[in-house]
C-alpha positions as MATLAB code, in Angstrom:
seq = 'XXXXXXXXXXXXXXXXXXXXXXXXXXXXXXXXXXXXXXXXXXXXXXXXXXXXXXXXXXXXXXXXXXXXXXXXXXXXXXXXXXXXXXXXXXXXXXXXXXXXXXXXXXXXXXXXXXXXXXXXXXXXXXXXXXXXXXXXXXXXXXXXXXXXXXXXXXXXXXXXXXXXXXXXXXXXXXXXXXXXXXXXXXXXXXXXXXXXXXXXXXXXXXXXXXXXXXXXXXXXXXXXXXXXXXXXXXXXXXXXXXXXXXXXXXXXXXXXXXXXXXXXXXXXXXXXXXXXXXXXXXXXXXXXXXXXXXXXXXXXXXXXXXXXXXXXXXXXXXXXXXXXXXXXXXXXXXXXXXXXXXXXXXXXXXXXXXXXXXXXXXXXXXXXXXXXXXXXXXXXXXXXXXXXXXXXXXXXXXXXXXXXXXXXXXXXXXXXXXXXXXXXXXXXXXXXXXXXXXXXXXXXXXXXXXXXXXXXXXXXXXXXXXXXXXXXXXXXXXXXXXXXXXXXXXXXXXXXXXXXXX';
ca = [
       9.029    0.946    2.835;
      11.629    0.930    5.464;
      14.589   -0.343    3.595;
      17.120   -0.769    6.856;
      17.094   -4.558    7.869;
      19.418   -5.922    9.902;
      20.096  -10.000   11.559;
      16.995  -10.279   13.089;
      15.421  -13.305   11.995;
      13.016  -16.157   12.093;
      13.202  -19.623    9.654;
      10.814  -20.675    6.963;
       8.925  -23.062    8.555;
       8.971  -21.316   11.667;
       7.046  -18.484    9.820;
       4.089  -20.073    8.834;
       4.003  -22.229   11.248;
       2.346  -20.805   14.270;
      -1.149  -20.866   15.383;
      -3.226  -17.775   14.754;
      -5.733  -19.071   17.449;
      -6.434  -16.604   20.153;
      -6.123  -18.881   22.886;
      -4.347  -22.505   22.761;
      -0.783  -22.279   20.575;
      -0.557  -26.092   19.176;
       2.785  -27.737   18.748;
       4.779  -26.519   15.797;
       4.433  -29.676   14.346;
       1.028  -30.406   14.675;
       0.723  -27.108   12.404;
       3.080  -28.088    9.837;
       0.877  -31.084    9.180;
      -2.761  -29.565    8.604;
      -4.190  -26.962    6.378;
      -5.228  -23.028    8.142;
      -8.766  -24.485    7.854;
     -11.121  -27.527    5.510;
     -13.961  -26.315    3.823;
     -15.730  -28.383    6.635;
     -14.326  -26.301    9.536;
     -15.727  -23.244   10.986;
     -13.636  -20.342   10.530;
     -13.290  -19.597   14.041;
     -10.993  -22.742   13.522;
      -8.857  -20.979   10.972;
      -9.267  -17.071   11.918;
      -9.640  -16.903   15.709;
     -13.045  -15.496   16.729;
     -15.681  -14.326   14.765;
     -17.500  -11.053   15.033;
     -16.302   -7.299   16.148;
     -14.519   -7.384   19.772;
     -15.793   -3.580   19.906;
     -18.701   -1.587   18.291;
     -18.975    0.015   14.638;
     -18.946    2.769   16.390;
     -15.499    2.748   17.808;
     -13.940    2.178   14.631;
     -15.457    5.655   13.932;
     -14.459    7.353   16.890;
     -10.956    6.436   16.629;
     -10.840    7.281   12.842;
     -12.068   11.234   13.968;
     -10.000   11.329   16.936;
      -6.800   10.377   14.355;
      -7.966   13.341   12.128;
      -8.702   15.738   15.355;
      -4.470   14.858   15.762;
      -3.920   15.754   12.451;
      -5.593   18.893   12.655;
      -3.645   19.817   15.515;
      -0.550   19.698   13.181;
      -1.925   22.268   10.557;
       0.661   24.605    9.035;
      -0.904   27.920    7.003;
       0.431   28.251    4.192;
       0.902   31.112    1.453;
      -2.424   29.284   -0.219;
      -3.835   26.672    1.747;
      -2.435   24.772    4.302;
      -0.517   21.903    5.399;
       0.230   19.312    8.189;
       3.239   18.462   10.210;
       4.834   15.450    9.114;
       6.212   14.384   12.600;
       4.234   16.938   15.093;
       6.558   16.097   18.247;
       9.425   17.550   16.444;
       8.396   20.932   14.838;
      11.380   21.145   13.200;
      11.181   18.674   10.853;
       9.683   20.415    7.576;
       9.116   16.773    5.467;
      10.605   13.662    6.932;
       9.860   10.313    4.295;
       8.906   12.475    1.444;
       8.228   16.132    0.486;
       5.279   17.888    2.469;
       3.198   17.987   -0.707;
       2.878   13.726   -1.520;
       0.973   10.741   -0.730;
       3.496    9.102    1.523;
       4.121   11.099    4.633;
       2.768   14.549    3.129;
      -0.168   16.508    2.365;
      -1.623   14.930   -0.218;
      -2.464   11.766    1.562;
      -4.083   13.228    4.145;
      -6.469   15.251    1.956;
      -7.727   11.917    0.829;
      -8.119   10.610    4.386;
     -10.391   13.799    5.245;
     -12.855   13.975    2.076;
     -13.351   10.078    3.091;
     -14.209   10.629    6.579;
     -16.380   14.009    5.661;
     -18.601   12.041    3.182;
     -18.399    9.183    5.901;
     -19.337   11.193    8.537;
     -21.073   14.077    6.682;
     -19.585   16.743    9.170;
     -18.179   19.451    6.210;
     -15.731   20.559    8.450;
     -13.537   18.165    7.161;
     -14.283   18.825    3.854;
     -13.108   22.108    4.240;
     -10.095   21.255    5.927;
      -9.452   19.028    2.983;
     -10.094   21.680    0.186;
      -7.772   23.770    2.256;
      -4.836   21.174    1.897;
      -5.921   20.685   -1.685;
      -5.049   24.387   -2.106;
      -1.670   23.706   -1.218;
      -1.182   20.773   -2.919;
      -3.026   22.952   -6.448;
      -0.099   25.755   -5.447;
       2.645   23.517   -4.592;
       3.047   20.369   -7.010;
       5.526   22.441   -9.539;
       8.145   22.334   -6.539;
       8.497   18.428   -7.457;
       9.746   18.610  -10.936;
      12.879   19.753   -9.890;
      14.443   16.378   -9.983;
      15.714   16.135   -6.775;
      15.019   13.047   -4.173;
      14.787   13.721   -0.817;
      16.153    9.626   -0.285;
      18.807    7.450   -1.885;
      16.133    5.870   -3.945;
      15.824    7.082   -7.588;
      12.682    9.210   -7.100;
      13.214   12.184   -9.209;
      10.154   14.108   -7.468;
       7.753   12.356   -9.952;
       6.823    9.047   -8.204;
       3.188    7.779   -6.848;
       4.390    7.604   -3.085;
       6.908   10.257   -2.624;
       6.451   12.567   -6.160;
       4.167   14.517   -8.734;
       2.108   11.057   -9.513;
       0.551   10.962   -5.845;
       0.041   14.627   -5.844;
      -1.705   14.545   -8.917;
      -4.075   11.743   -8.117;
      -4.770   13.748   -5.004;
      -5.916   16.310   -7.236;
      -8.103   14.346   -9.658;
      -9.714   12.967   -6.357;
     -10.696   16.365   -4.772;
     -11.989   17.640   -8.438;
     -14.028   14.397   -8.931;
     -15.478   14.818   -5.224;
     -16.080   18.673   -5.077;
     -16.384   19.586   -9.332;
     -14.501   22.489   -8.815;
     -12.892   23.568  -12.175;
      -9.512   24.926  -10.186;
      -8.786   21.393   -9.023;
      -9.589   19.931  -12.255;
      -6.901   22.496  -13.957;
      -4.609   21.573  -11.291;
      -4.677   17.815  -11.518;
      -4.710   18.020  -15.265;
      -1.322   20.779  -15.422;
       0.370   18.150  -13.408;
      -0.343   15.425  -15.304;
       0.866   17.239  -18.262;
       3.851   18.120  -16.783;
       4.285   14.272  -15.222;
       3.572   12.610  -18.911;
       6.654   15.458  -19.936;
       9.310   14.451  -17.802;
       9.731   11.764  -19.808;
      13.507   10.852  -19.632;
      14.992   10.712  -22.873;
      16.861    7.307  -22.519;
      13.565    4.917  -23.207;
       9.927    5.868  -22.099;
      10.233    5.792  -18.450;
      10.183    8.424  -15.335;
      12.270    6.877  -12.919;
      14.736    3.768  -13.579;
      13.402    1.577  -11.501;
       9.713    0.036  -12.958;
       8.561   -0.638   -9.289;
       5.317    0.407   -8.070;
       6.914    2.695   -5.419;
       8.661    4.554   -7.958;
       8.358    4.512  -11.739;
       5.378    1.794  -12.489;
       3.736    4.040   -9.997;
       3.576    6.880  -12.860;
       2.378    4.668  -15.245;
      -0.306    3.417  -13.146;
      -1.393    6.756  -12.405;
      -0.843    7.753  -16.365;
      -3.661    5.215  -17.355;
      -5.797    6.674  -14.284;
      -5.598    9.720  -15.586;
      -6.196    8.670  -19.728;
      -9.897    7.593  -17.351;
     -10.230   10.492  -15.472;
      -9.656   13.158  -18.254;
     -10.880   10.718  -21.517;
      -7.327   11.298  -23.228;
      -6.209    8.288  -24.828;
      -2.760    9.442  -25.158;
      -1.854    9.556  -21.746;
      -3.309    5.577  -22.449;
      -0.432    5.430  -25.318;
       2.350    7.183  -23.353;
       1.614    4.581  -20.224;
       1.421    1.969  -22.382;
       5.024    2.990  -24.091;
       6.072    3.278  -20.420;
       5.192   -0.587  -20.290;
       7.037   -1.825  -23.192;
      10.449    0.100  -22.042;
       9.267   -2.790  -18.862;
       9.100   -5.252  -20.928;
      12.848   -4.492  -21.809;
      13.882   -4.753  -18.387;
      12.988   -8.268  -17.648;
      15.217  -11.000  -16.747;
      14.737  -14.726  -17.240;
      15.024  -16.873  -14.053;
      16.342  -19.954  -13.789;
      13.596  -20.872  -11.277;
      11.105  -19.931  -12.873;
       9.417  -16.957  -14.814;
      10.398  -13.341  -15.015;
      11.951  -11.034  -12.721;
      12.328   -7.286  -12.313;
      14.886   -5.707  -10.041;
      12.903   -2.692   -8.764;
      15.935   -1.132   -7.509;
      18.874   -1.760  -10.428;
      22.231   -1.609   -9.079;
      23.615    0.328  -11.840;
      21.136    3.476  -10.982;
      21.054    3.110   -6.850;
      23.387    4.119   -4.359;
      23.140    0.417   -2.677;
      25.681    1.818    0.371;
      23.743    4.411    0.907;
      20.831    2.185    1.420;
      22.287    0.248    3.697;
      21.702   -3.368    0.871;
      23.882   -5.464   -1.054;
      24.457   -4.038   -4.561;
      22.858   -7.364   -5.723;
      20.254   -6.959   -3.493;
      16.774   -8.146   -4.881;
      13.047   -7.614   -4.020;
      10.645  -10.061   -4.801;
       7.485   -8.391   -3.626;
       5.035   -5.115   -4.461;
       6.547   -1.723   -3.405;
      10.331   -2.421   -5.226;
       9.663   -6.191   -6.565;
       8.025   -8.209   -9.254;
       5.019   -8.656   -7.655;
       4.619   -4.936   -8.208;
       5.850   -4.509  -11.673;
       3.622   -7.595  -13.016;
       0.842   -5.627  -11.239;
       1.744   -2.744  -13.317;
       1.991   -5.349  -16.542;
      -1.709   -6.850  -15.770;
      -3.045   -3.432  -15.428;
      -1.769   -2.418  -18.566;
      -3.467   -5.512  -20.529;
      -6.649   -4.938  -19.077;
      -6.367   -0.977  -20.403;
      -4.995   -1.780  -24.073;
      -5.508   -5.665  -24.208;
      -2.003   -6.470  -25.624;
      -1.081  -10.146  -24.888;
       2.459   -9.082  -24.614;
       1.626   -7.125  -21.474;
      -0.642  -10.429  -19.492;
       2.193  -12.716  -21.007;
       5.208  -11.013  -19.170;
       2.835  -10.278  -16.156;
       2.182  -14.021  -15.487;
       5.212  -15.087  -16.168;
       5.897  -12.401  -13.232;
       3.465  -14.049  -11.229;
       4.736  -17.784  -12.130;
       8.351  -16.619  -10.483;
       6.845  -15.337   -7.135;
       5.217  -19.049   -7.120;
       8.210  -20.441   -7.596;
      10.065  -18.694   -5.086;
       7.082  -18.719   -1.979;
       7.225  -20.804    0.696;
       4.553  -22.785    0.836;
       2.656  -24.254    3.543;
      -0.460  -26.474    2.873;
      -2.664  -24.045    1.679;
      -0.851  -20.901    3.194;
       2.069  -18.996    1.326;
       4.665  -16.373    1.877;
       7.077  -14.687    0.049;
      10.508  -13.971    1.428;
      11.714  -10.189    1.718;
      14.645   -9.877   -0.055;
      17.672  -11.923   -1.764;
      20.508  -13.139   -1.606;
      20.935  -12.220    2.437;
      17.278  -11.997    3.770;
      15.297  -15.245    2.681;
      14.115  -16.132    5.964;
      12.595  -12.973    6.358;
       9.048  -12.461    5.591;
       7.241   -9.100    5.845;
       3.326   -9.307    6.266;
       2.333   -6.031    4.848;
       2.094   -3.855    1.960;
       5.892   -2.563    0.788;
       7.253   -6.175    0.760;
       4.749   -8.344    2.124;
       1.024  -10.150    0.919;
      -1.083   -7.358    1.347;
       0.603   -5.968   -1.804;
       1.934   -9.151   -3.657;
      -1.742  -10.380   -3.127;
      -3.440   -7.458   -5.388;
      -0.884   -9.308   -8.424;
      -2.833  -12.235   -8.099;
      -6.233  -10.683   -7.726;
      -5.309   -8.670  -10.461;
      -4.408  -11.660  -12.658;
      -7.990  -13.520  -11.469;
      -9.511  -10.101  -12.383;
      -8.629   -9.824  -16.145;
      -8.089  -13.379  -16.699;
     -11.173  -14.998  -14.830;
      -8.570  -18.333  -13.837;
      -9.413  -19.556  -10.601;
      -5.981  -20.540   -9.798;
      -4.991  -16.813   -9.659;
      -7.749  -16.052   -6.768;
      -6.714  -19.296   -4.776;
      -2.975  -17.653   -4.567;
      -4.639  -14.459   -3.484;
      -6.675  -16.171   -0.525;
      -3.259  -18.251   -0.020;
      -1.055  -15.694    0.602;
      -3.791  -13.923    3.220;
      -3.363  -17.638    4.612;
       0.549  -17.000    5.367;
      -0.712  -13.932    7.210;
      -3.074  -15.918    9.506;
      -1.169  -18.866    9.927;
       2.066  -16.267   11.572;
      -0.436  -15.725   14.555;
      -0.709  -11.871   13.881;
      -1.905   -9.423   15.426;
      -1.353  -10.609   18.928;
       1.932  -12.202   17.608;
       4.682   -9.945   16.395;
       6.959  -11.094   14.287;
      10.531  -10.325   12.234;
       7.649   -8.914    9.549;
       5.324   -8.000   11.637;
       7.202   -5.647   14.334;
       6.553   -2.611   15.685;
       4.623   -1.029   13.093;
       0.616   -0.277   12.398;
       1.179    1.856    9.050;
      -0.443    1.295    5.907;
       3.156    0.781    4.168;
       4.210   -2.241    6.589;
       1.843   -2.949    9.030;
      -1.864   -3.265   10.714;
      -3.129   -0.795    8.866;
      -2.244   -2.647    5.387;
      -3.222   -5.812    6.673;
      -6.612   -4.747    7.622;
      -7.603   -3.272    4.389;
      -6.513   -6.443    2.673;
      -8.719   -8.929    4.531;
     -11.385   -5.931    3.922;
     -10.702   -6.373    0.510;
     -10.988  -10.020    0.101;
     -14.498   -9.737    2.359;
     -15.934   -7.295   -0.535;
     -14.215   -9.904   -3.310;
     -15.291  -13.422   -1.801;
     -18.160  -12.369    0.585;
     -16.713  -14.829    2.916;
     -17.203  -13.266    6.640;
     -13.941  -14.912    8.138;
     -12.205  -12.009    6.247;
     -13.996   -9.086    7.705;
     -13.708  -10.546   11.257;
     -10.325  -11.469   10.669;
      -9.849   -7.749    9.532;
     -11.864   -6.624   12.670;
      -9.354   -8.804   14.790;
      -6.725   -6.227   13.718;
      -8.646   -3.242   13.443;
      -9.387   -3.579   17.232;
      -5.552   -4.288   17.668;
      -4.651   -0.915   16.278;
      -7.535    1.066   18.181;
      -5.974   -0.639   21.478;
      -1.946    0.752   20.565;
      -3.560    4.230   19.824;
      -1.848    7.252   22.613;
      -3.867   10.310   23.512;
      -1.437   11.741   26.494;
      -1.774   15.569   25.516;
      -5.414   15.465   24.601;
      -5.063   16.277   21.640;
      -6.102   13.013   19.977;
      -5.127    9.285   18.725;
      -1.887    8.797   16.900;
       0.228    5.854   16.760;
       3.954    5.572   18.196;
       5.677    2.834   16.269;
       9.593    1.275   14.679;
       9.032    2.557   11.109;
      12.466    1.159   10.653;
      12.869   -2.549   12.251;
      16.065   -3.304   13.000;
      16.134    0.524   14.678;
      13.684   -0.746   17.050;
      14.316    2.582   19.570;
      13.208    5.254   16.806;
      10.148    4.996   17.367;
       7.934    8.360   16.431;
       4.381    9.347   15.186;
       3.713   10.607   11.350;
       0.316   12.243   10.459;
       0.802   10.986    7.255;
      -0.371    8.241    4.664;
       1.606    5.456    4.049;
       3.241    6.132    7.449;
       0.710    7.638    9.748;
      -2.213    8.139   11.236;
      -4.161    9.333    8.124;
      -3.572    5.667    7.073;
      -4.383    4.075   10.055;
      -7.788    6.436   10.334;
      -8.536    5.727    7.149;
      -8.387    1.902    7.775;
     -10.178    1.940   10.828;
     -12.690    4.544    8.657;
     -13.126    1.362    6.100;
     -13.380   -1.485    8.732;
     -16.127    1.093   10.371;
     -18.292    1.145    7.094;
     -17.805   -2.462    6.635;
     -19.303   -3.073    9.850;
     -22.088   -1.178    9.076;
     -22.480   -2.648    5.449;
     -21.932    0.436    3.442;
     -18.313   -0.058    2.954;
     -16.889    3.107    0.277;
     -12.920    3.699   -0.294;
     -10.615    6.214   -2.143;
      -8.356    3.275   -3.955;
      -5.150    4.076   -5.309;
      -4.424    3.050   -8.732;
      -2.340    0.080   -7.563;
      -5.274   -1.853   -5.770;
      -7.433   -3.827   -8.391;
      -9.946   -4.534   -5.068;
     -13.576   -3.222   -5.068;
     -14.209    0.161   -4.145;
     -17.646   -0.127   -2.719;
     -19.592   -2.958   -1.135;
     -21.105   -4.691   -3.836;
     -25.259   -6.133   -3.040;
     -24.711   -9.517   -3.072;
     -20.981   -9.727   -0.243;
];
């Protein structure tokens, strides 16, 4: 997320123009003028080394040892329990989002558990996760106050930082453990999410980003699945045509969405331009096309695919394009040369639009812009390079973490092995920035905010934390071993288990 960006920065060409090689760094130029890799050339050529640097086995260990941290942090609560957001300071009750949601909370960190307990099949942290689940079950009418803890226009009910995530949490325990209390749980919430409908419109939140109020329509048409009501189906899809309102015509090319309209946000308090604009997943187009796709392949209503590829045809026309590689800038009108690599505003979310697309609409052009923009990350030279996108940061909001399930992904979608080693490349770059000093396990120190590059903390959570960086490592573990299995949210259109044939 991290929505604080400052003047550090690096130019277009510069960008993608780097070797990702391990070793020898060719000229700048000599990049420019050839492709990441022919269809001729080995991938080592394009994607460094091939093959794990460590064992399967290490990808494990660290995973566990990032939950035996966690578990360090638990909190009892009334019912159930919880974990410490930022366990060096104590004091800090919630610090991205309340203690009960996806993002730096609870509810993210139940998911991470029941993975690594049917991973591992050590019920301990099953238990552990049933505990949290408690809280969560006891806890998510706290969110419907309509209060945000941020400047962003959250109202409590979002996927990241609200009721959505917290609900999905929910549906996810029920579905693991068939416990009717969970089930009753996930399904209140969602009845009271689909009710806080505001009155101006079918929406939740103003903003039709994924981080905020596509995000609850997203999870509206995972829950119409999970529970077999088709009128959560209706409400989402009523959520999508107030999105289809919202769309603006750009002279470049396509449609646009502004996922944070100036009219609704507090752009000061942000620390942005009030025209500020966000081309990518978390606030962007990318996102809200994502949500657009996702409601065609629900309902099939052309008006929904329509808008969402004209959504993707103005993130081609704005990428910066590279032979075969592509990246998409961070932000307009003061931040074009600025191109974040991971999830909130970088290709391991605007890729999932693509895949999306290629999903529901079987064109081929769609998957070549998903491999294209996984090109742009390669061709920057991370991990061993950090970049203006690509600081200080392993979470799986803006970092390592993100980028190694994407590259995971496209392994399980293409079967082609230079993504899985590329993914192991920077799976074995976060188990080597992991800190133990207190014994007490791995967690990872990182800039969550990069042009604050001294605040530098560790989060248990998520989309911030170690639960997300465990649960990557988890994934690139059972990869390894060829039994690959993943908890997906309901914005990643990637497969969820290995399929026979990758």
């Amino acid at each position: 997320m991290s929505h604080c960006h400052g003047s550090l920065r690096i130019t277009r060409r510069g960008f993608l123009g780097t070797s990702a090689a391990l070793t020898v760094v060719p000229s700048i130029p000599a990049i420019l003028t050839s492709p990441v890799a022919s269809a001729s050339e080995p991938a080592a050529l394009a994607f460094g080394q091939t093959g794990p640097l460590r064992s399967d086995g290490e990808y494990l260990h660290a995973a566990e040892e990032a939950a035996r941290w966690i578990r360090s942090a638990r909190i009892d609560k009334e019912r159930g329990i919880a974990w410490r957001p930022d366990p060096d300071h104590p004091e800090k009750a919630v610090t991205v989002g309340p203690d009960n949601t996806i993002y730096s909370g609870s509810a993210g960190i139940v998911l991470f558990l029941q993975e690594l307990a049917r991973a591992t099949g050590d019920g301990s942290y099953l238990d552990e996760a049933l505990r949290g689940a408690d809280y969560l079950a006891a806890s998510w009418r706290h969110l419907l106050s309509g209060r945000s803890l941020g400047p962003l226009p959250d109202r409590g009910l979002s996927f990241d930082n609200g009721l959505a995530g917290t609900a999905f949490s929910l549906t996810e325990t029920w579905k693991a453990v068939q416990r009717p209390a969970y089930r009753d749980a996930a399904l209140a919430a969602t009845q009271a999410l689909a009710s806080a409908v505001k009155s101006s419109g079918v929406e939740w939140v103003s903003s039709p980003g994924v981080g905020l109020g596509g995000g609850v329509v997203l999870y509206l048409l995972h829950a119409a699945r999970t529970f077999q009501d088709n009128s959560l189906r209706e409400l989402a899809a009523r959520g999508g045509e107030r999105i289809l309102e919202m769309a603006e015509r750009d002279p470049r090319g396509g449609l646009r969405w502004r996922g944070l309209d100036p009219q609704t946000v507090n752009a000061r308090a942000l620390g942005v331009p009030a025209e500020a604009y966000y081309p990518n997943f978390e606030l962007g187009t990318a996102g809200v096309a994502y949500v657009l796709a996702r409601l065609y392949e629900e309902t099939r209503r052309a008006e929904f695919l329509d808008a969402a590829k004209e959504g993707a045809r103005h993130i081609q026309s704005i990428a910066t394009v590279e032979g075969d590689a592509a990246l998409v800038h961070y932000r307009e009108p003061d931040l074009t040369d600025i191109y974040y690599l991971g999830y909130c505003h970088g290709p391991a979310g605007t890729a999932r639009l693509f895949y999306q697309l290629h999903k529901v609409t079987g064109d081929r052009q769609y998957l070549e812009w998903t491999e294209k923009l996984a090109r742009g990350i390669v061709r920057s030279g991370v991990p061993e390079k950090l970049t203006p996108g690509y600081w200080n940061v392993v979470c799986q909001c803006c970092g390592s973490a993100a980028v190694t399930e994407l590259f995971l992904s496209l392994w399980l979608s293409t079967g082609k092995a230079q993504y899985r080693d590329f993914a192991l490349r920077v799976a074995d770059q976060l188990i080597s920035r992991e800190s133990d000093l207190d014994g007490k396990g791995y967690r990872w120190y990182q800039a969550w905010t990069r042009v604050k590059p001294w605040e530098v903390n560790a989060e248990t959570g998520y989309k911030i934390g170690a639960a997300g960086v465990g649960a990557a490592l988890l994934h690139t573990h059972l990869a390894a071993r060829g039994r690959y299995a993943a908890v997906l949210f309901p914005d990643n259109p990637f497969p969820a288990v290995e399929r026979a044939a990758v």
